[in-house]
Structure formats: C-alpha cells, structure tokens
Coordinates of C-alpha atoms (C1' of nucleotides) in Angstrom, one line a residue:
Chain A
X1 CA 6.4 93.0 163.2
X2 CA 2.6 93.2 163.5
X3 CA 0.8 94.8 166.4
X4 CA -2.9 94.4 167.0
X5 CA -4.4 97.4 168.8
X6 CA -7.8 97.0 170.4
X7 CA -9.6 100.1 171.6
X8 CA -13.0 101.5 171.1
X9 CA -11.8 105.0 171.5
X10 CA -11.0 105.6 167.9
X11 CA -8.9 108.7 168.4
X12 CA -6.7 107.0 171.0
X13 CA -6.3 103.9 168.9
X14 CA -5.2 106.2 166.0
X15 CA -2.6 107.8 168.2
X16 CA -1.2 104.5 169.4
X17 CA -1.2 103.2 165.8
X18 CA 0.8 106.3 164.8
X19 CA 3.3 105.7 167.5
X20 CA 3.7 102.1 166.5
X21 CA 4.1 102.9 162.9
X22 CA 6.8 105.3 163.7
X23 CA 8.6 102.4 165.4
X24 CA 8.3 100.3 162.3
X25 CA 5.4 98.2 163.2
X26 CA 2.6 97.1 160.9
X27 CA -0.7 97.9 162.7
X28 CA -4.0 96.2 162.8
X29 CA -7.0 97.7 164.5
X30 CA -10.1 96.3 166.3
X31 CA -12.8 98.1 168.2
X32 CA -14.5 95.4 170.2
X33 CA -13.8 92.1 171.8
X34 CA -15.2 89.8 169.2
X35 CA -13.5 91.5 166.3
X36 CA -10.3 91.6 168.3
X37 CA -10.5 87.8 168.6
X38 CA -11.2 87.4 164.9
X39 CA -8.5 89.8 163.8
X40 CA -6.0 87.9 166.0
X41 CA -6.9 84.6 164.3
X42 CA -6.7 86.1 160.8
X43 CA -3.7 88.3 161.1
X44 CA -1.4 86.4 163.5
X45 CA 0.2 89.5 165.0
X46 CA 3.3 89.5 167.2
X47 CA 1.9 91.7 169.9
X48 CA -1.5 92.8 171.2
X49 CA -2.4 96.1 172.9
X50 CA -5.7 95.5 174.5
X51 CA -8.1 97.9 176.2
X52 CA -10.0 96.5 179.2
X53 CA -13.2 98.3 178.6
X54 CA -14.6 97.1 175.3
X55 CA -18.0 96.6 173.8
X56 CA -19.3 93.0 173.3
X57 CA -16.6 91.2 175.2
X58 CA -14.3 92.8 177.7
X59 CA -10.5 92.8 177.5
X60 CA -10.0 90.3 180.3
X61 CA -12.2 87.8 178.6
X62 CA -10.4 88.3 175.3
X63 CA -7.1 88.1 177.0
X64 CA -7.9 84.8 178.6
X65 CA -9.3 83.3 175.4
X66 CA -6.3 84.2 173.4
X67 CA -3.9 83.2 176.1
X68 CA -5.4 79.7 176.1
X69 CA -4.2 79.2 172.6
X70 CA -1.0 81.3 172.3
X71 CA 1.9 82.8 174.1
X72 CA 1.7 86.1 172.2
X73 CA 2.7 89.1 174.3
X74 CA -0.4 91.0 175.5
X75 CA -0.3 94.5 177.1
X76 CA -3.5 95.6 178.8
X77 CA -4.7 99.2 178.8
X78 CA -6.8 100.2 181.9
X79 CA -8.1 103.3 183.4
X80 CA -8.4 101.7 186.8
X81 CA -5.4 101.1 188.9
X82 CA -7.3 98.9 191.2
X83 CA -4.8 96.3 192.2
X84 CA -7.4 93.6 191.7
X85 CA -7.8 94.5 188.1
X86 CA -4.2 94.6 187.4
X87 CA -3.4 91.4 189.3
X88 CA -6.4 89.8 187.6
X89 CA -5.0 90.8 184.3
X90 CA -1.7 89.3 185.1
X91 CA -3.4 86.2 186.4
X92 CA -5.2 85.9 183.0
X93 CA -1.8 85.9 181.3
X94 CA -1.3 89.5 180.4
X95 CA 2.4 90.3 180.1
X96 CA 2.1 93.9 181.3
X97 CA -0.5 96.6 181.8
X98 CA -0.5 100.4 181.3
X99 CA -2.9 102.7 183.0
X100 CA -4.3 105.6 181.0
X101 CA -3.2 108.2 180.4
X102 CA 0.3 107.2 179.3
X103 CA 3.0 108.7 177.2
X104 CA 4.4 107.3 173.9
X105 CA 7.7 106.8 175.6
X106 CA 6.1 104.7 178.3
X107 CA 4.2 102.6 175.9
X108 CA 7.2 101.9 173.7
X109 CA 9.3 101.2 176.6
X110 CA 6.8 98.6 177.9
X111 CA 6.4 97.1 174.5
X112 CA 10.2 96.7 174.1
X113 CA 10.5 95.2 177.6
X114 CA 7.7 92.7 176.9
X115 CA 9.1 91.8 173.5
X116 CA 12.5 91.3 174.9
X117 CA 11.1 89.1 177.6
X118 CA 9.1 87.1 175.1
X119 CA 12.1 86.6 173.0
X120 CA 14.1 85.3 175.9
X121 CA 11.3 82.9 176.8
X122 CA 12.1 80.5 174.1
X123 CA 15.5 79.3 175.2
X124 CA 15.1 77.5 178.5
X125 CA 15.9 79.7 181.4
X126 CA 16.0 77.0 184.0
X127 CA 17.6 73.6 183.9
X128 CA 16.3 71.0 186.3
X129 CA 17.3 67.6 187.4
X130 CA 15.9 65.8 190.5
X131 CA 15.8 68.5 193.2
X132 CA 18.4 70.7 191.5
X133 CA 17.3 73.8 189.6
X134 CA 19.7 76.1 187.8
X135 CA 18.3 79.5 186.9
X136 CA 20.3 80.5 183.9
X137 CA 19.0 84.0 183.6
X138 CA 19.8 85.0 187.2
X139 CA 22.8 82.9 187.7
X140 CA 21.3 81.0 190.7
X141 CA 21.5 77.5 191.8
X142 CA 18.9 76.1 194.0
X143 CA 18.8 72.7 195.6
X144 CA 15.7 71.4 197.4
X145 CA 14.4 73.9 199.9
X146 CA 17.7 75.5 200.5
X147 CA 18.1 79.2 199.6
X148 CA 19.6 79.8 196.2
X149 CA 23.2 80.7 195.8
X150 CA 24.7 83.1 193.3
X151 CA 27.1 81.7 190.7
X152 CA 29.6 83.6 188.6
X153 CA 29.5 83.4 184.9
X154 CA 32.0 80.5 184.6
X155 CA 30.6 78.7 187.5
X156 CA 27.2 78.8 185.9
X157 CA 28.4 77.5 182.6
X158 CA 30.3 74.7 184.3
X159 CA 27.2 73.7 186.3
X160 CA 25.1 73.9 183.2
X161 CA 27.6 71.6 181.4
X162 CA 27.5 69.1 184.2
X163 CA 23.7 69.1 184.3
X164 CA 23.3 68.8 180.6
X165 CA 25.5 65.7 180.6
X166 CA 24.2 64.4 183.9
X167 CA 24.6 60.6 184.2
X168 CA 27.7 60.5 182.1
X169 CA 31.3 61.4 182.6
X170 CA 32.2 64.8 181.2
X171 CA 35.8 65.1 179.9
X172 CA 37.9 68.2 180.4
X173 CA 37.8 68.8 176.7
X174 CA 34.0 69.1 176.7
X175 CA 34.1 71.3 179.8
X176 CA 36.7 73.6 178.3
X177 CA 34.7 73.9 175.1
X178 CA 31.5 74.7 176.8
X179 CA 32.8 77.0 179.5
X180 CA 35.6 78.9 177.8
X181 CA 34.9 78.3 174.2
X182 CA 36.9 76.9 171.3
X183 CA 40.3 78.4 172.1
X184 CA 40.4 79.3 175.7
X185 CA 40.8 77.5 178.9
X186 CA 43.2 75.1 180.4
X187 CA 43.2 71.9 182.5
X188 CA 44.4 74.0 185.4
X189 CA 41.5 76.3 185.2
X190 CA 39.1 73.4 185.0
X191 CA 40.5 72.0 188.2
X192 CA 40.2 75.3 189.9
X193 CA 36.7 75.9 188.8
X194 CA 35.6 72.4 189.9
X195 CA 37.2 73.1 193.2
X196 CA 35.5 76.5 193.7
X197 CA 32.2 74.9 192.8
X198 CA 32.7 72.1 195.3
X199 CA 33.5 74.6 198.0
X200 CA 30.6 76.8 197.2
X201 CA 28.1 74.1 197.0
X202 CA 29.2 71.9 199.9
X203 CA 29.3 75.0 202.1
X204 CA 25.7 75.9 201.3
X205 CA 24.2 72.5 200.7
X206 CA 26.1 69.9 202.7
X207 CA 25.7 66.4 201.5
X208 CA 23.3 67.1 198.7
X209 CA 25.2 66.8 195.5
X210 CA 28.8 65.9 194.6
X211 CA 31.0 66.4 191.7
X212 CA 33.0 63.1 191.4
X213 CA 36.2 62.6 189.6
X214 CA 36.9 59.6 187.5
X215 CA 40.6 59.3 187.2
X216 CA 41.9 59.7 183.6
X217 CA 38.4 60.4 182.2
X218 CA 36.7 63.5 183.7
X219 CA 34.0 64.5 186.1
X220 CA 30.5 63.5 186.9
X221 CA 27.7 65.2 188.8
X222 CA 25.9 63.0 191.3
X223 CA 23.1 63.4 193.7
X224 CA 24.1 62.0 197.1
X225 CA 21.1 59.7 197.3
X226 CA 22.4 58.0 194.2
X227 CA 23.4 54.4 194.7
X228 CA 24.4 53.7 191.2
Chain B
X1 CA -18.1 123.4 190.9
X2 CA -15.9 125.8 189.1
X3 CA -14.5 125.2 185.6
X4 CA -11.7 127.3 184.0
X5 CA -12.1 127.5 180.3
X6 CA -9.0 128.6 178.3
X7 CA -9.4 129.3 174.6
X8 CA -8.6 132.3 172.5
X9 CA -11.5 131.5 170.1
X10 CA -14.1 133.6 171.8
X11 CA -17.0 132.0 170.1
X12 CA -16.0 128.5 171.0
X13 CA -15.3 129.5 174.6
X14 CA -18.7 131.0 174.9
X15 CA -20.3 127.8 173.6
X16 CA -18.4 125.7 176.1
X17 CA -19.2 128.1 178.8
X18 CA -22.9 127.9 178.0
X19 CA -22.7 124.1 178.1
X20 CA -21.0 124.1 181.4
X21 CA -23.4 126.6 183.0
X22 CA -26.3 124.4 181.9
X23 CA -24.7 121.6 183.8
X24 CA -24.5 123.7 186.9
X25 CA -20.9 124.8 186.7
X26 CA -19.6 128.2 187.6
X27 CA -17.4 129.3 184.7
X28 CA -14.2 131.3 184.5
X29 CA -12.6 132.3 181.2
X30 CA -9.1 133.0 180.1
X31 CA -7.8 133.7 176.6
X32 CA -4.1 133.1 176.8
X33 CA -1.6 131.0 178.7
X34 CA -0.4 133.5 181.2
X35 CA -3.8 134.7 182.3
X36 CA -4.9 131.0 182.4
X37 CA -2.2 130.4 184.9
X38 CA -3.1 133.5 187.0
X39 CA -6.8 132.7 186.9
X40 CA -6.1 129.2 188.1
X41 CA -4.1 130.5 191.1
X42 CA -6.7 133.1 191.9
X43 CA -9.9 131.1 191.4
X44 CA -8.9 127.6 192.4
X45 CA -11.2 125.9 190.0
X46 CA -12.2 122.2 190.0
X47 CA -11.5 121.5 186.4
X48 CA -9.6 123.0 183.5
X49 CA -10.6 122.9 179.8
X50 CA -7.4 123.9 178.0
X51 CA -6.9 124.7 174.4
X52 CA -3.4 123.7 173.1
X53 CA -2.9 126.6 170.7
X54 CA -2.8 129.7 172.8
X55 CA -1.2 133.1 172.6
X56 CA 1.7 133.9 174.9
X57 CA 2.2 130.5 176.4
X58 CA 0.9 127.3 174.8
X59 CA -1.4 124.8 176.4
X60 CA 1.3 122.2 177.0
X61 CA 3.4 124.6 179.0
X62 CA 0.4 125.8 181.0
X63 CA -0.5 122.2 181.6
X64 CA 2.9 121.2 182.8
X65 CA 3.3 124.2 185.1
X66 CA -0.1 123.6 186.7
X67 CA 0.4 119.9 187.0
X68 CA 3.6 120.5 188.9
X69 CA 1.6 122.0 191.7
X70 CA -1.8 120.4 191.5
X71 CA -3.7 117.3 190.6
X72 CA -6.6 119.3 189.2
X73 CA -8.3 117.5 186.3
X74 CA -7.2 119.0 183.0
X75 CA -8.8 118.3 179.6
X76 CA -6.9 119.4 176.5
X77 CA -8.5 120.7 173.3
X78 CA -6.6 119.8 170.2
X79 CA -7.2 119.6 166.5
X80 CA -7.4 116.1 165.2
X81 CA -4.2 116.1 163.2
X82 CA -1.9 116.6 166.1
X83 CA -1.5 113.1 167.2
X84 CA 1.8 113.7 168.7
X85 CA 0.3 116.6 170.6
X86 CA -2.2 114.3 172.3
X87 CA 0.4 111.9 173.6
X88 CA 2.6 114.7 174.6
X89 CA -0.2 116.2 176.5
X90 CA -0.8 112.9 178.4
X91 CA 2.9 112.9 179.1
X92 CA 2.6 116.3 180.7
X93 CA -0.1 115.1 183.0
X94 CA -3.4 115.9 181.2
X95 CA -6.3 113.7 182.2
X96 CA -8.0 113.6 178.9
X97 CA -8.2 115.2 175.5
X98 CA -10.9 116.2 173.1
X99 CA -10.3 116.7 169.4
X100 CA -12.0 119.6 167.7
X101 CA -14.6 119.7 166.5
X102 CA -16.7 118.1 169.2
X103 CA -20.3 118.2 170.4
X104 CA -21.3 119.5 173.8
X105 CA -22.6 116.1 174.6
X106 CA -19.1 114.6 174.0
X107 CA -17.5 117.3 176.1
X108 CA -19.8 116.7 179.0
X109 CA -19.4 113.0 178.8
X110 CA -15.6 113.3 179.0
X111 CA -15.8 115.8 181.8
X112 CA -17.9 113.5 183.9
X113 CA -15.6 110.6 183.2
X114 CA -12.6 112.6 184.2
X115 CA -14.3 114.0 187.4
X116 CA -15.3 110.5 188.3
X117 CA -11.8 109.3 187.9
X118 CA -10.4 112.3 189.8
X119 CA -12.7 111.6 192.7
X120 CA -11.1 108.1 193.0
X121 CA -8.1 110.0 194.2
X122 CA -6.4 110.3 190.8
X123 CA -5.7 106.6 190.2
X124 CA -4.2 106.8 186.8
X125 CA -0.5 107.5 187.5
X126 CA 0.5 105.5 190.5
X127 CA 2.7 102.4 190.4
X128 CA 2.4 100.2 193.4
X129 CA 4.2 97.2 194.7
X130 CA 4.0 95.9 198.2
X131 CA 4.3 98.9 200.5
X132 CA 6.0 101.0 197.7
X133 CA 4.0 103.6 195.8
X134 CA 5.5 105.7 193.0
X135 CA 3.5 108.7 192.0
X136 CA 4.5 109.3 188.4
X137 CA 2.8 112.6 188.0
X138 CA 4.2 114.3 191.0
X139 CA 7.6 112.6 191.0
X140 CA 7.1 111.2 194.5
X141 CA 8.1 107.9 196.1
X142 CA 6.3 106.7 199.1
X143 CA 7.2 103.7 201.2
X144 CA 4.9 102.5 204.0
X145 CA 4.0 105.3 206.3
X146 CA 7.1 107.3 205.8
X147 CA 6.7 110.8 204.2
X148 CA 7.1 110.9 200.5
X149 CA 10.3 112.0 198.9
X150 CA 10.8 113.9 195.7
X151 CA 12.5 112.3 192.8
X152 CA 14.0 114.0 189.8
X153 CA 13.0 113.0 186.3
X154 CA 15.7 110.4 185.7
X155 CA 15.4 109.1 189.2
X156 CA 11.7 108.6 188.7
X157 CA 12.1 106.8 185.4
X158 CA 14.8 104.5 186.9
X159 CA 12.5 103.7 189.8
X160 CA 9.7 103.1 187.4
X161 CA 11.8 100.8 185.4
X162 CA 12.8 98.8 188.5
X163 CA 9.2 98.6 189.6
X164 CA 7.9 97.5 186.2
X165 CA 10.4 94.7 186.2
X166 CA 10.2 93.8 189.9
X167 CA 11.2 90.2 190.6
X168 CA 13.6 90.1 187.7
X169 CA 17.1 91.3 187.2
X170 CA 17.2 94.5 185.0
X171 CA 20.2 94.7 182.7
X172 CA 21.9 98.1 182.1
X173 CA 20.7 97.9 178.5
X174 CA 17.1 97.9 179.6
X175 CA 17.7 100.7 182.1
X176 CA 19.4 102.8 179.5
X177 CA 16.7 102.2 177.0
X178 CA 13.9 103.1 179.5
X179 CA 15.5 106.0 181.2
X180 CA 17.5 107.7 178.5
X181 CA 15.9 106.3 175.4
X182 CA 17.3 104.4 172.4
X183 CA 20.5 106.3 171.9
X184 CA 21.4 108.1 175.0
X185 CA 22.9 107.0 178.3
X186 CA 26.0 105.2 179.4
X187 CA 27.0 102.6 181.9
X188 CA 28.6 105.3 184.0
X189 CA 25.4 107.3 184.2
X190 CA 23.5 104.2 185.2
X191 CA 25.9 103.6 188.1
X192 CA 25.6 107.2 189.2
X193 CA 21.8 107.2 189.0
X194 CA 21.6 103.9 191.0
X195 CA 24.0 105.4 193.5
X196 CA 21.9 108.6 193.9
X197 CA 18.7 106.6 194.3
X198 CA 20.3 104.4 196.9
X199 CA 21.6 107.4 198.9
X200 CA 18.2 109.2 198.6
X201 CA 16.2 106.1 199.5
X202 CA 18.3 104.7 202.3
X203 CA 18.6 108.1 203.9
X204 CA 14.9 108.6 204.0
X205 CA 13.7 105.0 204.4
X206 CA 16.4 103.1 206.2
X207 CA 16.1 99.3 205.7
X208 CA 12.9 99.3 203.7
X209 CA 14.0 98.5 200.1
X210 CA 17.3 97.9 198.5
X211 CA 18.6 97.9 194.9
X212 CA 20.8 94.9 194.7
X213 CA 23.5 94.3 192.1
X214 CA 24.0 90.9 190.5
X215 CA 27.5 91.0 189.2
X216 CA 27.7 90.8 185.4
X217 CA 24.0 90.9 185.0
X218 CA 22.3 94.0 186.4
X219 CA 20.2 95.3 189.2
X220 CA 17.1 94.1 191.0
X221 CA 14.7 95.9 193.3
X222 CA 14.0 94.1 196.6
X223 CA 11.9 94.6 199.6
X224 CA 14.0 94.1 202.8
X225 CA 11.5 91.6 204.2
X226 CA 12.4 89.4 201.2
X227 CA 14.1 86.2 202.1
X228 CA 14.5 84.8 198.7
Chain C
dT1 C1' 60.6 52.0 198.0
dA2 C1' 60.9 55.3 194.5
dT3 C1' 58.7 57.4 190.6
dG4 C1' 55.5 60.0 188.0
dA5 C1' 51.0 61.1 186.2
dG6 C1' 46.7 62.7 187.8
dT7 C1' 44.4 65.4 191.0
dG8 C1' 43.1 68.6 195.1
dT9 C1' 44.1 72.7 197.5
dG10 C1' 45.9 77.0 198.9
dA11 C1' 48.2 81.4 197.8
dT12 C1' 48.9 85.1 194.8
dA13 C1' 48.5 88.2 190.9
dA14 C1' 46.0 90.3 187.1
dT15 C1' 41.8 91.8 185.4
dC16 C1' 37.2 93.4 185.6
dG17 C1' 33.0 95.2 187.5
dT18 C1' 31.2 98.2 190.6
dG19 C1' 30.6 102.0 194.3
dT20 C1' 31.7 106.5 195.5
dG21 C1' 33.2 111.2 195.7
dA22 C1' 34.4 115.4 193.3
dC23 C1' 33.6 118.5 189.9
dA24 C1' 31.9 120.4 185.4
dA25 C1' 28.1 121.3 182.4
dT26 C1' 23.4 122.3 181.9
dG27 C1' 18.9 123.8 182.8
dT28 C1' 15.5 126.6 185.6
dG29 C1' 13.5 129.9 188.4
dA30 C1' 14.2 134.1 191.3
Chain D
dT1 C1' 22.5 138.3 186.6
dC2 C1' 22.7 134.8 190.5
dA3 C1' 21.6 130.7 193.1
dC4 C1' 20.1 126.1 192.9
dA5 C1' 18.8 121.5 191.3
dT6 C1' 19.8 118.2 187.9
dT7 C1' 22.7 115.7 185.0
dG8 C1' 27.1 114.2 182.8
dT9 C1' 32.1 113.1 183.2
dC10 C1' 36.1 111.6 185.3
dA11 C1' 39.2 109.4 188.7
dC12 C1' 40.0 106.2 192.1
dA13 C1' 39.3 102.5 195.6
dC14 C1' 37.6 98.2 196.5
dG15 C1' 36.0 93.7 196.0
dA16 C1' 34.8 89.8 193.0
dT17 C1' 36.2 87.1 189.5
dT18 C1' 39.6 84.7 187.0
dA19 C1' 44.4 83.1 185.8
dT20 C1' 48.6 81.3 187.2
dC21 C1' 51.7 79.0 190.1
dA22 C1' 53.3 76.0 193.8
dC23 C1' 52.9 72.1 196.3
dA24 C1' 50.8 68.0 198.6
dC25 C1' 48.4 63.9 198.1
dT26 C1' 46.9 59.4 195.9
dC27 C1' 47.9 55.4 193.6
dA28 C1' 49.5 52.3 190.1
dT29 C1' 53.8 50.5 188.6
dA30 C1' 58.7 49.6 188.2

DNA sequence: TATGAGTGTGATAATCGTGTGACAATGTGA
DNA sequence: TCACATTGTCACACGATTATCACACTCATA
C-alpha cells in the first residue's frame, strides 16, 4: 500500500509519514500542488493525504484534477472548518476531510474507513431495473417514488436473484443455490420466502411489480406495466 | 495580551520572553508543570507556550489538565525527534507545536496563526451535521438550541464515528475499530455504548436525532426530520 | 368425479439479533 | 481512604427472522 502525503509543513508531513509507516504503508511525499500531481502520476499511490493550503496550486485544485482521472481515495487536511470549504471539498470528490489538529488515531481511523469504503465500491452496491432499485449494502428495495422498504438477508438475496435473471424464469434450484448456498434450502422455504416477499412488496407498493409463478418451472419477476 | 511561558531552560525562556515582549505581550514565566498550572489559574493568560519536558509534571499532562477547563491556545515545544509526542500533543488538545531549535521569527509566526485561528472561535475541533455539533475537545454534544451535554471518551468517539459516516450504515466492526482500536472491543460493549448514548441523548434532546438499527448490518445516525 | 402434483397461505416453533437492566471492575479526584 | 464517573461483563426479555408443518386451492388427467 502506497500513500502520497502532500503538505508544505515539513514537520507535520514527517509525523504523518511516521504514522503511516508504522501502519505498514509505503510513503511518498510532496510539498506543493504541482509536484503532488506529478508524484501521483509517477508513483500511482493507493491513497492521498492532501493539505488544502499549498504553494503553487491549492489542494482543492489538485483534488479536482486528480479526481477527473481517478477514483483514488483522497483525504483533505484543512485548518478551516468552514462548512463551505468542507462541502466544497466533498463536492470536488474528496472522500473525507480532517481538520487540524488531529490525532494519529483519528487519522488512521479515517484512512481505514475510506479504504474500506473504496474497496466496497467496486462490487455493485445497487442493482437497478426499470423503476426498481435494490440497495444491496443497506438491504433496501425502492420502487419508483415510494419510500424504500427494509429487506432481511434472505429476502434481499432472493430479490437480487430475481433481478439478475429478470426476463427469464428462475428455477427453484437456482434460487436455492443463490439464496441458501450449495447445500442448504428447501422447496418449502422457497415458497415461504416468495410468499413473504409478495406480501411485503404488495403491501408497500400495490400494483407495481409481481412475482409470477410458471407451473412446473419456477418464478419470474415482472413489472405490472409489462404486456409481454 | 498575556503569554504564559513554561520552560525549565531558563536561558531559552528568557529569549522567548524577550521576543514576546517586543511584540507587545505581557509575559509570565513558569519552570515546572505544577507552577505552570497554578500560574495559569492565577493569571488567566491569553496564550501558553509549553515545553514538553518539564520537572514535576510533564507538558502533556499540563496540556490535558488545562484543556479540560479552557480553550486557551496552547503551543507545545518539543525536540524534533519526538514525532509521537507531537501527535500525542495534538490529541491532548494542543493548538500547534514548534520543534526545537526554532527562530523567534518562526515562533511569532506560529503564535499569530494560532491566535488568528483561536479568534475564529476555535474552529479546529468541531464536527457538524445539520443542527448537530460535536465539540471534540470538550466532549460536548449540542443539538439545535438545546444546552450541550457532556459525553465520556467512548461516547464521544462513538458519536464521532456515527457522524463521520452519516448517511451510511455503520457496521459493528467499524465502530469497534474506531472507538476501541484494532484489537479491543466487543459486540456487547457496542450495544451497551449505543444504549447509553440513546438514553443520554433522548433524555436531553427528545425527538431530535435517533440512532437506528438495521438488523444484521449495523447502526445509522438519523435526524428525526428525515423522511427517507 | 376422484386423484395427485404443484402451489399459496397461515400457524407455530426454533433460532438469532438486539435492547435493557444490574452489577463488577477500573480509573480519577477529593 | 472514600465517593464518583466510566467502562466491562453478564443475564434475561423481546422481537425479528427463519424453518417446519398443516392444509386449502388449482388444474390436468384418469
């Protein structure tokens, strides 16, 4: 793991570098906006700690320029807690900010949180089809402009399974495999789960979507407007 | 303007005192931790220059004790090698640090910067979201126009954690990591801490914010006005 | 009409996650 | 030392989730 630390206060930069090294990071340093940009291109780090007040080119500009080309996690350091600055920073794509002064614990905690979030960004966290959105990370199903409803773990996976295979008939075998795993689950449970889903969804979203049964084959998710 | 200078190196203290007097400060001197604390209480200075290595009670302890009762700007003097010390100092609430050796010009520059910041009502250590303000240095939580309430160390970090990740669900793992550190903490403690926070907050601020549980996932901080 | 496989639905039990209170251990200041 | 706040540990209740069972219904077919 490589971290690029950008701060013109040499002592503070050293301190941060020390903390990062202790956590097992490889550290690259830069002291102004321009060199920060160059170092980023050359070294391809996994994380950037970026002071806002920098010579030559300020942190916001650097943040924006880098963000235009990469999803790398960026944490801003700022002395001002003016909400505008912080919000501005977020708007420019920063993943988090820390106001000086801060403790090593804080810094590391933020870094970990940001890295964790970044890692989880890759696998899709929301599955969409027509006006249906399934938020996998918060177990929520949202249809149109209706309020989202909470799904349990199994319900979520069932819904996901139906959405992935939308437009085709999903056999009980596939459902069991995707919801319960290789050697768990049962036709009875599938029926129950389907039933609970139907109740939950129809109660909240009357006449929006339906889970149809095809006798002898399996189930299929449909949008009510469907005429096919 | 009164400055309290705490250093057991008499020569250095005199040099600093001279520099401050030239800038129009009234100067008070102390040579060890205990007398520093007493002088602070008696004289009520506007700024403290505090050496870390002191007889009787070290600078960190003095810093923490004073910080518990006041927002007065504190600048720490450390030797360059103690990188841990610097961050530790920040953690204890110091506003800035200077590494020895330093020039009078440096010192004055830092002092001015710190005073400027202090005038902006101590902006460095407040986390805000909507009508919620968390004062990290005094362990206070303030919501809307209600009076602030005191939080313990763990409560503060938990609240901080929830605020940092506001809008997302925070898993117990993240909470444990941020509140207790890498290898401490327990699901039971998380539940307890959440419970204590809820009791404390709901008793003082009925119907303002809530800490919601999402079964199987974690917790999420919400403002009551939320309708999402 | 009777039969039986496939399916929908409700009731119920087992399990798990969570909230809450009580209390012990620990730290801190008087 | 004591009193007090903070923190850790445990036990238990309660509700949500999940598994299991019973039974009714549909519909093709004999």
